[in-house]
Amino acid sequence: NAASTRITMFLFMPFPFRKDATAREISYHPKQELANELEKKSFGMHLFLQHIYKPTEDIMRTLFGLLFTILACAIPCRAANYLIETELMARTGNYAIERNPGASGGYFLHTPAQGSECRGTYKFPKPGKYNVFLRYFGYGNNSRKVSVSVDNRLVGTAGDERNGIFWSKVGTIDLAVGRHEVSGKSVGAHARPDTLLFSDDPAFVPGDKQTGAEAGTALGCLDAVRFSGDITLGAATVGAPFESRHCGEDVSFRFLPSCDGTPLASGTLLYRFQCDDGQDISGKIPLDGKEKVISIKLSKPGFAWCHATLGNDFGDIAVCSDGKGKLRNLTFVSASGADEKLIPQHEEPADFDAFWTEQKAELAKVPLKADLKEVPGRDPGKYHTYEVSVTCAGPRPVTGYLTIPKDAKKKSLPVVVSFHGYGLHRHTTIEPWPGRIRFDINAHGMPLGKPAEFYTEFFKPLRGYAMHDGADARKCYFHQMAFRVMRALEFARTIPEWNGRDLAVYGGSQGGMQSLWAASLDPHVTFCSVSVPWNCNLGGEKFGLIRPVGCDVEYFPDLRYYDSANHAKRIKCPVDIFRAGLRDTLCPPAAVSRMYYNLSCPKQITWFENNTHFAPEPGTRTFTYRSDDFPKEHWRTDVK
């Protein structure tokens, strides 16, 4: 009965059936008519298209409805994972935006204050019960927690004593489809939230190595101001940030925001000054396509920090798109100083030198014995690599990796002892440095070459070690760390290939602090190379200076024996501070400046504008200062 052939199409909405989604007949004439009908019915699911000859439509509808039900039960709905990048929230409150390659999107939030809150409004496309996770930066102190709320309903609090970047479960919350306001408040000082993740899959747990982009789909902040294109702030310090002005003179920064090379004639420049003299001033300037200069005067020696971003008159910050689907927060934070030589410092202990003479005598009671085991290294064709353990005073030995060029002759090469930054991380083999012996030690005397489970247990009692027994110079953690620094240098001088002359030390952050200790305590050190040195001018906040945030140490008078600024006074060899960040909240410019001016040896410092504690972005503006006697050629000139 070909003349009366009919096609029956079943259009269903998700079960249960809707009245307007029952089967209907479409006469088969030209094919285009059917295509048009299908296009019009985009609200439903086209489950089945079939030629019907004899069977009734009721029977077919029942059969195919049953088939659909079976399939719907057998195939689960896809779980939803939604991400919120904290630095892209419309309001970041007292949080500062920090850059770190390990952060999702390259940035995270960081606050020195308890009660700082970031917030933004987001549209959730799917209802459900969501488990909420927070990716955060931990520095071994349980005060750095963040409470997360949705529509002012507390979800929970995340954060623990682990050191590193981790996901932590916040809690669970039921959400309807639509707009919801999400906020994160610091429960303790120095919270560092990176990414929030909402998952309706009860079995899903993000892995600690997963960034936000790898774990789900990003939600855009609805109340953030949007710019698209090649957006720049055109920001720069006016004049030099260092050794260029006195208190009472203008500390200034200039801005010329632009999009695709054209100055912006709309929007608002939001700024905030935080100063070492206690000033904390916020403001906003409408954009009109012309350069803007903002200034402040310092009443005391120190630095003025300028935080600036794009936004609107309501204080909502701008989120900028690069045109390739990637969003970023556009922010400039940098500091500029006045009368830096006069920045105050606590008096050093009267028995500072006697204390260290006593510690050296204690170390000398332990005979130096070294155990070397050759292991596969990074470049086995050219270098020997050894696991090294050296006896030491204190609870644990010196441990580290030693690399020596295979063609090295006795007494032919300089040696560099390198030190690690703050943290609890497994120590692995190191990159050799051409033409040098390198001895790289960890701060904790940990056994080398053990499985991951061993280090999990080994690190547990060391969490927050910078805060251990700070009130007693002989019990604090720095005491045993200093023993290992001095013993590492003693061992380095016993290496047969050492030329007996050149002994350099190198490190960043905590490693920079240890390098300054080394140069102060061992006269054999001939060069000291450091970046972003830690624990300079401890207790500077007692004088009103901006307190370091993050991995900072509570001030106790006994910690002055370990203050990098006090050790700087005793260094005789050249010191190169090859990077200091003018946006570094861990090692603030005022603290590093005090240490630099305490150096009476040949010295050099390079300041990086708008640079945090971590690696600078390409093209970062730098300012270098050096003493007249600083050597033009030194060991770092050929080390990448």
Coordinates of C-alpha atoms in Angstrom, one line a residue, residues 71-610:
L71 CA 17.7 3.2 27.7
A72 CA 17.2 6.1 30.0
C73 CA 17.6 3.9 33.1
A74 CA 20.7 2.2 31.6
I75 CA 22.5 5.3 30.6
P76 CA 23.2 7.6 33.6
C77 CA 23.1 11.4 33.2
R78 CA 26.5 13.0 32.8
A79 CA 27.8 14.5 36.0
A80 CA 28.5 18.3 36.1
N81 CA 31.7 19.8 37.5
Y82 CA 31.7 23.6 37.6
L83 CA 34.7 25.8 38.5
I84 CA 35.1 29.3 39.9
E85 CA 38.5 31.0 39.7
T86 CA 38.7 33.1 42.8
E87 CA 40.9 35.8 41.2
L88 CA 38.1 36.3 38.6
M89 CA 35.5 37.2 41.2
A90 CA 33.8 40.6 40.9
R91 CA 35.0 41.7 44.3
T92 CA 38.2 40.5 45.9
G93 CA 38.1 42.6 49.1
N94 CA 41.4 42.7 51.0
Y95 CA 42.7 39.7 49.0
A96 CA 45.7 40.5 46.8
I97 CA 46.1 38.7 43.5
E98 CA 49.3 36.6 43.3
R99 CA 50.9 35.0 40.4
N100 CA 52.2 31.4 40.6
P101 CA 52.7 28.9 37.7
G102 CA 51.2 26.2 39.9
A103 CA 47.9 28.0 40.3
S104 CA 44.9 27.3 38.1
G105 CA 45.0 30.0 35.4
G106 CA 48.4 31.2 36.8
Y107 CA 46.9 33.3 39.7
F108 CA 45.4 32.9 43.1
L109 CA 44.2 35.1 46.0
H110 CA 46.3 35.9 49.1
T111 CA 45.3 37.9 52.1
P112 CA 47.2 39.0 55.3
A113 CA 44.0 39.6 57.2
Q114 CA 41.4 37.5 58.9
G115 CA 37.9 38.2 57.5
S116 CA 38.9 39.1 54.0
E117 CA 36.1 38.2 51.6
C118 CA 35.9 37.6 47.9
R119 CA 32.5 37.2 46.2
G120 CA 30.8 37.0 42.8
T121 CA 27.5 35.9 41.2
Y122 CA 27.3 32.8 39.0
K123 CA 24.7 31.1 36.9
F124 CA 24.5 27.3 37.6
P125 CA 22.9 25.6 34.6
K126 CA 21.9 22.4 36.4
P127 CA 20.1 21.7 39.7
G128 CA 21.4 19.2 42.2
K129 CA 23.3 18.4 45.3
Y130 CA 26.9 19.6 44.9
N131 CA 30.0 18.6 46.7
V132 CA 32.2 21.7 47.0
F133 CA 36.0 21.6 46.9
L134 CA 38.6 24.3 47.3
R135 CA 42.0 24.3 45.7
Y136 CA 44.4 26.2 47.9
F137 CA 48.0 27.0 48.7
G138 CA 49.1 25.6 52.1
Y139 CA 52.2 26.6 54.0
G140 CA 52.0 24.3 57.0
N141 CA 50.0 26.6 59.3
N142 CA 46.4 25.7 60.1
S143 CA 45.3 29.3 60.4
R144 CA 45.1 29.7 56.7
K145 CA 41.5 28.4 56.2
V146 CA 38.7 29.7 54.0
S147 CA 34.9 29.5 54.7
V148 CA 32.8 29.2 51.6
S149 CA 29.2 30.4 51.4
V150 CA 26.5 30.3 48.7
D151 CA 23.7 32.9 49.0
N152 CA 24.9 33.5 52.5
R153 CA 24.5 29.8 53.4
L154 CA 27.6 28.4 54.9
V155 CA 28.9 25.4 52.9
G156 CA 31.9 24.7 55.2
T157 CA 35.5 25.5 55.8
A158 CA 38.6 24.2 54.0
G159 CA 42.3 24.1 54.7
D160 CA 44.7 22.1 56.8
E161 CA 48.4 21.8 57.7
R162 CA 49.7 20.3 54.5
N163 CA 52.3 22.2 52.6
G164 CA 51.8 22.7 48.9
I165 CA 48.8 23.0 46.5
F166 CA 45.9 20.8 47.4
W167 CA 42.1 20.2 46.9
S168 CA 40.2 20.0 50.1
K169 CA 36.5 19.3 50.5
V170 CA 34.5 22.2 51.9
G171 CA 31.0 20.6 52.2
T172 CA 27.8 19.9 50.4
I173 CA 24.9 22.2 49.2
D174 CA 21.7 21.9 47.2
L175 CA 21.4 24.4 44.4
A176 CA 18.6 25.2 42.0
V177 CA 19.1 26.3 38.4
G178 CA 19.9 30.0 38.2
R179 CA 22.0 32.8 39.8
H180 CA 23.8 32.2 43.1
E181 CA 26.2 34.4 45.0
V182 CA 29.4 32.6 46.0
S183 CA 31.9 33.9 48.6
G184 CA 35.1 32.9 50.3
K185 CA 36.1 34.4 53.6
S186 CA 39.5 34.0 55.3
V187 CA 39.0 32.4 58.7
G188 CA 42.6 33.0 59.7
A189 CA 45.3 35.3 58.4
H190 CA 47.2 34.5 55.2
A191 CA 44.5 32.4 53.4
R192 CA 45.4 31.5 49.8
P193 CA 42.3 30.3 47.8
D194 CA 42.8 29.3 44.2
T195 CA 39.8 27.6 42.7
L196 CA 36.3 26.4 43.8
L197 CA 34.8 23.3 42.3
F198 CA 31.2 22.3 42.5
S199 CA 30.5 18.6 41.5
D200 CA 27.1 16.8 41.5
D201 CA 28.9 13.5 41.2
P202 CA 29.0 12.0 44.7
A203 CA 31.9 9.8 43.8
F204 CA 34.1 12.5 42.3
V205 CA 37.2 13.7 44.1
P206 CA 39.7 16.0 42.3
G207 CA 43.3 14.9 42.3
D208 CA 45.8 17.2 44.0
K209 CA 47.7 17.5 40.7
Q210 CA 44.6 18.5 38.8
T211 CA 44.4 22.2 38.0
G212 CA 40.9 23.8 37.8
A213 CA 40.9 23.6 34.0
E214 CA 41.5 19.8 34.2
A215 CA 38.7 19.2 36.7
G216 CA 35.7 20.9 35.2
T217 CA 34.0 23.7 33.3
A218 CA 34.6 27.3 34.3
L219 CA 31.7 29.5 35.2
G220 CA 31.9 33.2 34.4
C221 CA 31.2 35.8 37.1
L222 CA 28.0 37.6 36.1
D223 CA 28.7 40.9 37.9
A224 CA 32.3 41.3 36.8
V225 CA 33.0 44.0 34.3
R226 CA 34.0 42.5 30.9
F227 CA 36.6 43.7 28.5
S228 CA 37.6 41.8 25.4
G229 CA 40.8 42.2 23.4
D230 CA 44.4 42.9 24.1
I231 CA 43.9 44.8 27.4
T232 CA 46.8 46.4 29.2
L233 CA 47.0 48.7 32.2
G234 CA 50.0 50.6 30.8
A235 CA 51.2 50.8 34.4
A236 CA 54.7 51.8 35.6
T237 CA 56.4 53.4 38.6
V238 CA 57.2 57.0 38.1
G239 CA 60.9 57.4 38.5
A240 CA 63.0 54.8 40.3
P241 CA 61.5 52.7 43.1
F242 CA 64.7 52.8 45.2
E243 CA 67.2 55.4 46.4
S244 CA 65.3 58.2 44.7
R245 CA 63.2 60.1 47.2
H246 CA 62.7 61.2 50.8
C247 CA 59.8 61.1 53.1
G248 CA 57.3 63.9 52.2
E249 CA 58.0 63.6 48.5
D250 CA 55.5 62.1 46.0
V251 CA 55.6 58.3 45.4
S252 CA 53.8 58.0 42.1
F253 CA 52.6 55.5 39.6
R254 CA 51.2 56.2 36.1
F255 CA 48.6 54.3 34.1
L256 CA 47.3 54.4 30.5
P257 CA 44.8 51.5 30.1
S258 CA 44.3 50.5 26.5
C259 CA 42.5 47.9 24.4
D260 CA 44.2 46.7 21.2
G261 CA 46.5 49.7 21.4
T262 CA 43.8 52.3 21.8
P263 CA 43.5 54.1 25.2
L264 CA 40.3 53.2 27.0
A265 CA 37.8 56.1 27.2
S266 CA 35.4 54.3 29.5
G267 CA 35.6 52.3 32.6
T268 CA 37.3 53.0 35.9
L269 CA 40.7 52.6 37.4
L270 CA 40.4 51.2 40.9
Y271 CA 43.4 51.7 43.2
R272 CA 44.5 51.2 46.7
F273 CA 47.6 52.4 48.6
Q274 CA 49.0 50.4 51.5
C275 CA 52.0 52.0 53.1
D276 CA 54.7 51.2 55.6
D277 CA 53.7 54.3 57.5
G278 CA 50.2 52.9 58.1
Q279 CA 48.3 54.7 55.4
D280 CA 45.6 52.6 53.7
I281 CA 43.7 54.6 51.0
S282 CA 41.4 53.5 48.2
G283 CA 40.1 55.5 45.3
K284 CA 38.8 55.3 41.7
I285 CA 39.5 57.4 38.6
P286 CA 37.2 57.5 35.5
L287 CA 39.0 56.7 32.3
D288 CA 38.9 59.2 29.5
G289 CA 41.7 58.0 27.1
K290 CA 44.4 60.0 28.9
E291 CA 47.3 59.0 31.1
K292 CA 46.5 58.9 34.9
V293 CA 49.0 59.5 37.7
I294 CA 48.3 58.6 41.3
S295 CA 50.5 59.7 44.1
I296 CA 51.0 59.5 47.9
K297 CA 53.5 60.9 50.4
L298 CA 55.2 58.7 53.0
S299 CA 55.6 60.1 56.5
K300 CA 58.1 57.4 57.6
P301 CA 60.9 55.4 55.8
G302 CA 59.5 52.5 53.9
F303 CA 57.5 51.7 50.8
A304 CA 54.1 52.6 49.4
W305 CA 52.3 49.7 47.7
C306 CA 50.0 50.5 44.9
H307 CA 47.3 48.0 43.9
A308 CA 45.4 48.9 40.7
T309 CA 43.0 47.2 38.4
L310 CA 40.1 48.0 36.0
G311 CA 36.5 48.0 37.1
N312 CA 33.4 50.2 37.5
D313 CA 32.1 52.8 39.9
F314 CA 30.6 50.1 42.1
G315 CA 34.0 48.6 42.8
D316 CA 33.5 45.5 40.7
I317 CA 36.7 44.4 39.1
A318 CA 37.2 43.8 35.4
V319 CA 37.7 40.4 33.9
C320 CA 39.5 40.5 30.6
S321 CA 39.3 38.1 27.7
D322 CA 42.2 37.5 25.4
G323 CA 40.0 36.7 22.5
K324 CA 40.9 33.0 22.7
G325 CA 38.5 32.0 25.4
K326 CA 40.9 32.6 28.3
L327 CA 39.9 35.0 31.0
R328 CA 42.3 36.8 33.3
N329 CA 42.2 39.4 36.0
L330 CA 44.2 42.5 35.0
T331 CA 46.0 43.9 38.0
F332 CA 49.2 45.8 38.9
V333 CA 50.7 45.8 42.3
S334 CA 54.1 47.3 43.0
A335 CA 55.9 49.3 45.6
S336 CA 58.2 52.3 45.6
G337 CA 60.1 53.6 48.6
A338 CA 61.4 56.6 50.4
D339 CA 64.5 56.9 52.7
E340 CA 65.0 53.1 52.6
K341 CA 68.3 53.4 54.4
L342 CA 66.5 54.6 57.5
I343 CA 64.0 51.7 57.7
P344 CA 64.0 50.7 61.4
Q345 CA 65.1 47.3 62.8
H346 CA 65.2 45.6 66.2
E347 CA 68.6 45.7 67.9
E348 CA 70.5 42.5 67.5
P349 CA 71.3 40.4 70.6
A350 CA 74.4 41.7 72.5
D351 CA 75.8 38.1 72.5
F352 CA 75.1 37.4 68.8
D353 CA 78.7 36.5 68.0
A354 CA 79.2 34.6 71.2
F355 CA 76.0 32.6 70.5
W356 CA 77.3 31.4 67.1
T357 CA 80.8 30.7 68.5
E358 CA 79.1 28.4 70.9
Q359 CA 77.1 26.7 68.1
K360 CA 80.2 26.1 66.0
A361 CA 81.9 24.5 69.0
E362 CA 78.8 22.2 69.5
L363 CA 79.0 21.2 65.8
A364 CA 82.7 20.5 66.1
K365 CA 82.0 17.8 68.7
V366 CA 80.5 15.6 66.0
P367 CA 83.2 14.2 63.7
L368 CA 82.6 14.8 60.0
K369 CA 81.8 11.5 58.3
A370 CA 80.3 11.3 54.8
D371 CA 78.6 8.5 53.1
L372 CA 78.4 8.8 49.2
K373 CA 76.4 6.5 47.0
E374 CA 76.5 7.0 43.2
V375 CA 73.0 7.0 41.6
P376 CA 71.6 7.7 38.1
G377 CA 71.6 11.5 37.5
R378 CA 70.2 14.0 35.1
D379 CA 73.2 13.8 32.7
P380 CA 74.9 10.5 33.4
G381 CA 77.2 10.8 30.3
K382 CA 78.9 13.9 31.7
Y383 CA 78.4 13.9 35.4
H384 CA 78.7 11.7 38.5
T385 CA 75.7 12.1 40.8
Y386 CA 75.9 10.9 44.4
E387 CA 73.4 10.7 47.3
V388 CA 75.2 12.2 50.2
S389 CA 74.7 11.9 54.0
V390 CA 77.0 13.8 56.4
T391 CA 77.1 13.5 60.1
C392 CA 75.9 16.6 62.0
A393 CA 74.9 18.0 65.3
G394 CA 71.2 18.0 66.0
P395 CA 68.6 15.3 65.3
R396 CA 69.4 14.5 61.6
P397 CA 72.4 14.5 59.2
V398 CA 73.0 16.7 56.2
T399 CA 71.6 15.0 53.1
G400 CA 71.7 16.1 49.5
Y401 CA 72.9 15.4 46.0
L402 CA 76.3 16.0 44.7
T403 CA 77.2 16.4 41.0
I404 CA 80.8 16.4 39.7
P405 CA 81.9 16.5 36.0
K406 CA 83.3 13.1 35.0
D407 CA 86.4 14.7 33.5
A408 CA 87.2 16.8 36.6
K409 CA 90.7 16.6 38.0
K410 CA 91.7 17.0 41.6
K411 CA 91.7 20.6 42.9
S412 CA 90.4 21.9 39.6
L413 CA 86.8 23.2 40.0
P414 CA 84.8 25.7 42.1
V415 CA 82.0 24.3 44.3
V416 CA 78.6 25.7 44.8
V417 CA 76.4 24.7 47.8
S418 CA 72.7 25.3 47.0
F419 CA 69.8 25.5 49.5
H420 CA 66.1 24.9 49.2
G421 CA 63.1 27.2 49.7
Y422 CA 60.5 26.7 52.4
G423 CA 58.4 23.5 52.3
L424 CA 58.2 19.8 52.8
H425 CA 59.0 18.2 49.5
R426 CA 60.7 15.0 48.4
H427 CA 64.3 15.7 47.4
T428 CA 65.2 14.4 44.0
T429 CA 68.3 14.5 41.8
I430 CA 69.5 17.9 40.6
E431 CA 70.5 19.6 37.5
P432 CA 74.3 19.8 37.2
W433 CA 75.9 23.2 36.6
P434 CA 78.6 23.2 33.9
G435 CA 82.2 23.7 35.0
R436 CA 81.3 23.4 38.7
I437 CA 80.8 21.0 41.5
R438 CA 77.3 21.3 42.9
F439 CA 76.2 20.1 46.4
D440 CA 72.4 20.6 46.8
I441 CA 71.1 20.0 50.3
N442 CA 67.6 19.9 51.7
A443 CA 66.7 21.8 54.8
H444 CA 65.5 18.8 56.8
G445 CA 68.2 16.1 56.6
M446 CA 65.6 13.7 55.1
P447 CA 66.7 10.3 53.9
L448 CA 67.0 10.1 50.1
G449 CA 65.6 7.7 47.6
K450 CA 62.6 6.5 49.7
P451 CA 59.1 5.7 48.5
A452 CA 56.4 8.4 48.6
E453 CA 54.7 6.8 51.6
F454 CA 57.8 7.2 53.7
Y455 CA 57.9 11.0 53.2
T456 CA 54.2 11.3 54.0
E457 CA 55.0 10.0 57.5
F458 CA 58.4 11.8 57.7
F459 CA 56.9 15.2 57.1
K460 CA 53.9 15.0 59.5
P461 CA 55.8 16.2 62.6
L462 CA 57.5 18.9 60.6
R463 CA 54.4 20.7 59.5
G464 CA 54.6 24.4 60.3
Y465 CA 58.2 23.9 61.3
A466 CA 59.0 27.6 61.0
M467 CA 56.8 28.2 64.1
H468 CA 58.3 25.4 66.2
D469 CA 59.7 26.7 69.6
G470 CA 60.4 30.2 68.2
A471 CA 60.8 31.6 71.7
D472 CA 64.0 29.6 72.3
A473 CA 67.0 30.1 70.0
R474 CA 68.4 26.7 70.9
K475 CA 65.2 24.7 70.4
C476 CA 63.6 26.4 67.4
Y477 CA 63.8 24.6 64.1
F478 CA 66.2 27.1 62.6
H479 CA 68.8 25.9 65.1
Q480 CA 69.2 22.4 63.6
M481 CA 68.9 23.9 60.1
A482 CA 71.9 26.2 60.8
F483 CA 73.9 23.2 62.0
R484 CA 73.3 21.5 58.6
V485 CA 74.2 24.7 56.7
M486 CA 77.6 24.9 58.4
R487 CA 78.4 21.2 58.2
A488 CA 77.5 21.2 54.4
L489 CA 80.1 23.8 53.8
E490 CA 82.7 21.8 55.8
F491 CA 81.9 18.8 53.7
A492 CA 82.2 20.8 50.4
R493 CA 85.7 21.8 51.3
T494 CA 86.7 18.1 51.6
I495 CA 85.7 17.2 48.0
P496 CA 88.9 16.3 46.2
E497 CA 88.0 18.1 42.9
W498 CA 87.4 21.4 44.7
N499 CA 90.1 24.0 43.7
G500 CA 90.6 25.0 47.3
R501 CA 89.6 28.6 46.5
D502 CA 86.1 29.2 45.1
L503 CA 83.2 28.3 47.4
A504 CA 79.8 29.9 46.4
V505 CA 76.4 29.6 48.1
Y506 CA 73.1 29.9 46.3
G507 CA 69.4 29.8 47.1
G508 CA 66.0 31.5 47.0
S509 CA 63.5 32.4 49.7
Q510 CA 64.4 30.1 52.6
G511 CA 67.4 29.0 50.5
G512 CA 68.4 32.7 50.3
M513 CA 68.2 33.0 54.1
Q514 CA 70.4 29.9 54.5
S515 CA 72.9 31.3 51.9
L516 CA 73.2 34.5 53.9
W517 CA 73.7 32.5 57.1
A518 CA 76.4 30.5 55.3
A519 CA 78.3 33.6 54.1
S520 CA 78.1 35.1 57.6
L521 CA 79.2 32.0 59.5
D522 CA 81.9 30.6 57.2
P523 CA 84.7 32.9 56.1
H524 CA 85.6 30.4 53.3
V525 CA 82.5 31.4 51.3
T526 CA 83.7 33.6 48.4
F527 CA 80.4 34.5 46.7
C528 CA 76.7 34.6 47.9
S529 CA 73.9 34.5 45.3
V530 CA 70.3 34.8 46.5
S531 CA 66.8 35.7 45.4
V532 CA 63.8 36.9 47.4
P533 CA 65.7 36.2 50.7
W534 CA 63.4 35.2 53.6
N535 CA 63.3 36.3 57.3
C536 CA 64.9 39.7 56.8
N537 CA 64.2 42.3 59.5
L538 CA 62.0 40.0 61.7
G539 CA 59.4 41.9 63.8
G540 CA 59.4 44.9 61.5
E541 CA 55.7 45.1 62.0
K542 CA 56.4 46.3 65.5
F543 CA 57.6 49.6 63.9
G544 CA 54.5 49.8 61.7
L545 CA 56.0 48.2 58.6
I546 CA 53.7 46.0 56.5
R547 CA 53.9 42.5 57.9
P548 CA 55.0 39.6 55.6
V549 CA 52.1 37.4 54.7
G550 CA 52.2 33.7 53.9
C551 CA 55.1 31.8 55.2
D552 CA 55.9 34.4 57.9
V553 CA 57.3 33.8 61.3
E554 CA 55.9 35.1 64.6
Y555 CA 58.4 37.4 66.1
F556 CA 60.3 36.3 69.2
P557 CA 63.4 38.1 70.4
D558 CA 65.4 34.9 70.3
L559 CA 64.8 34.7 66.5
R560 CA 67.1 37.7 66.0
Y561 CA 70.0 35.2 66.0
Y562 CA 68.6 33.9 62.7
D563 CA 67.5 37.2 61.2
S564 CA 69.1 37.5 57.7
A565 CA 69.5 41.3 58.3
N566 CA 71.7 40.6 61.3
H567 CA 73.8 38.1 59.5
A568 CA 74.2 40.5 56.6
K569 CA 76.4 42.8 58.8
R570 CA 79.0 40.0 59.0
I571 CA 79.4 39.0 55.4
K572 CA 82.7 39.8 53.7
C573 CA 82.3 38.2 50.3
P574 CA 80.3 39.8 47.4
V575 CA 76.5 39.3 47.6
D576 CA 74.2 39.3 44.6
I577 CA 70.5 39.6 45.3
F578 CA 69.6 38.7 41.7
R579 CA 65.9 39.1 42.2
A580 CA 63.8 41.0 44.7
G581 CA 60.1 41.5 44.1
L582 CA 58.4 44.8 44.5
R583 CA 55.1 42.9 44.8
D584 CA 56.5 40.2 47.1
T585 CA 54.3 39.8 50.2
L586 CA 56.4 37.0 51.6
C587 CA 59.6 39.0 51.6
P588 CA 58.4 42.6 51.4
P589 CA 60.6 45.3 49.9
A590 CA 61.1 47.1 53.3
A591 CA 62.5 43.9 54.9
V592 CA 64.8 43.1 52.0
S593 CA 66.0 46.7 51.8
R594 CA 66.9 46.7 55.5
M595 CA 69.0 43.5 54.9
Y596 CA 70.6 45.1 51.8
Y597 CA 71.7 48.2 53.6
N598 CA 73.2 46.2 56.4
L599 CA 75.7 44.7 53.9
S600 CA 79.0 46.4 54.0
C601 CA 80.6 44.0 51.4
P602 CA 80.5 44.4 47.6
K603 CA 76.8 44.0 46.8
Q604 CA 74.2 44.2 44.1
I605 CA 70.4 44.0 44.1
T606 CA 67.9 43.8 41.2
W607 CA 64.3 44.8 41.9
F608 CA 61.5 43.5 39.7
E609 CA 58.5 45.7 39.3
N610 CA 55.0 44.1 39.8

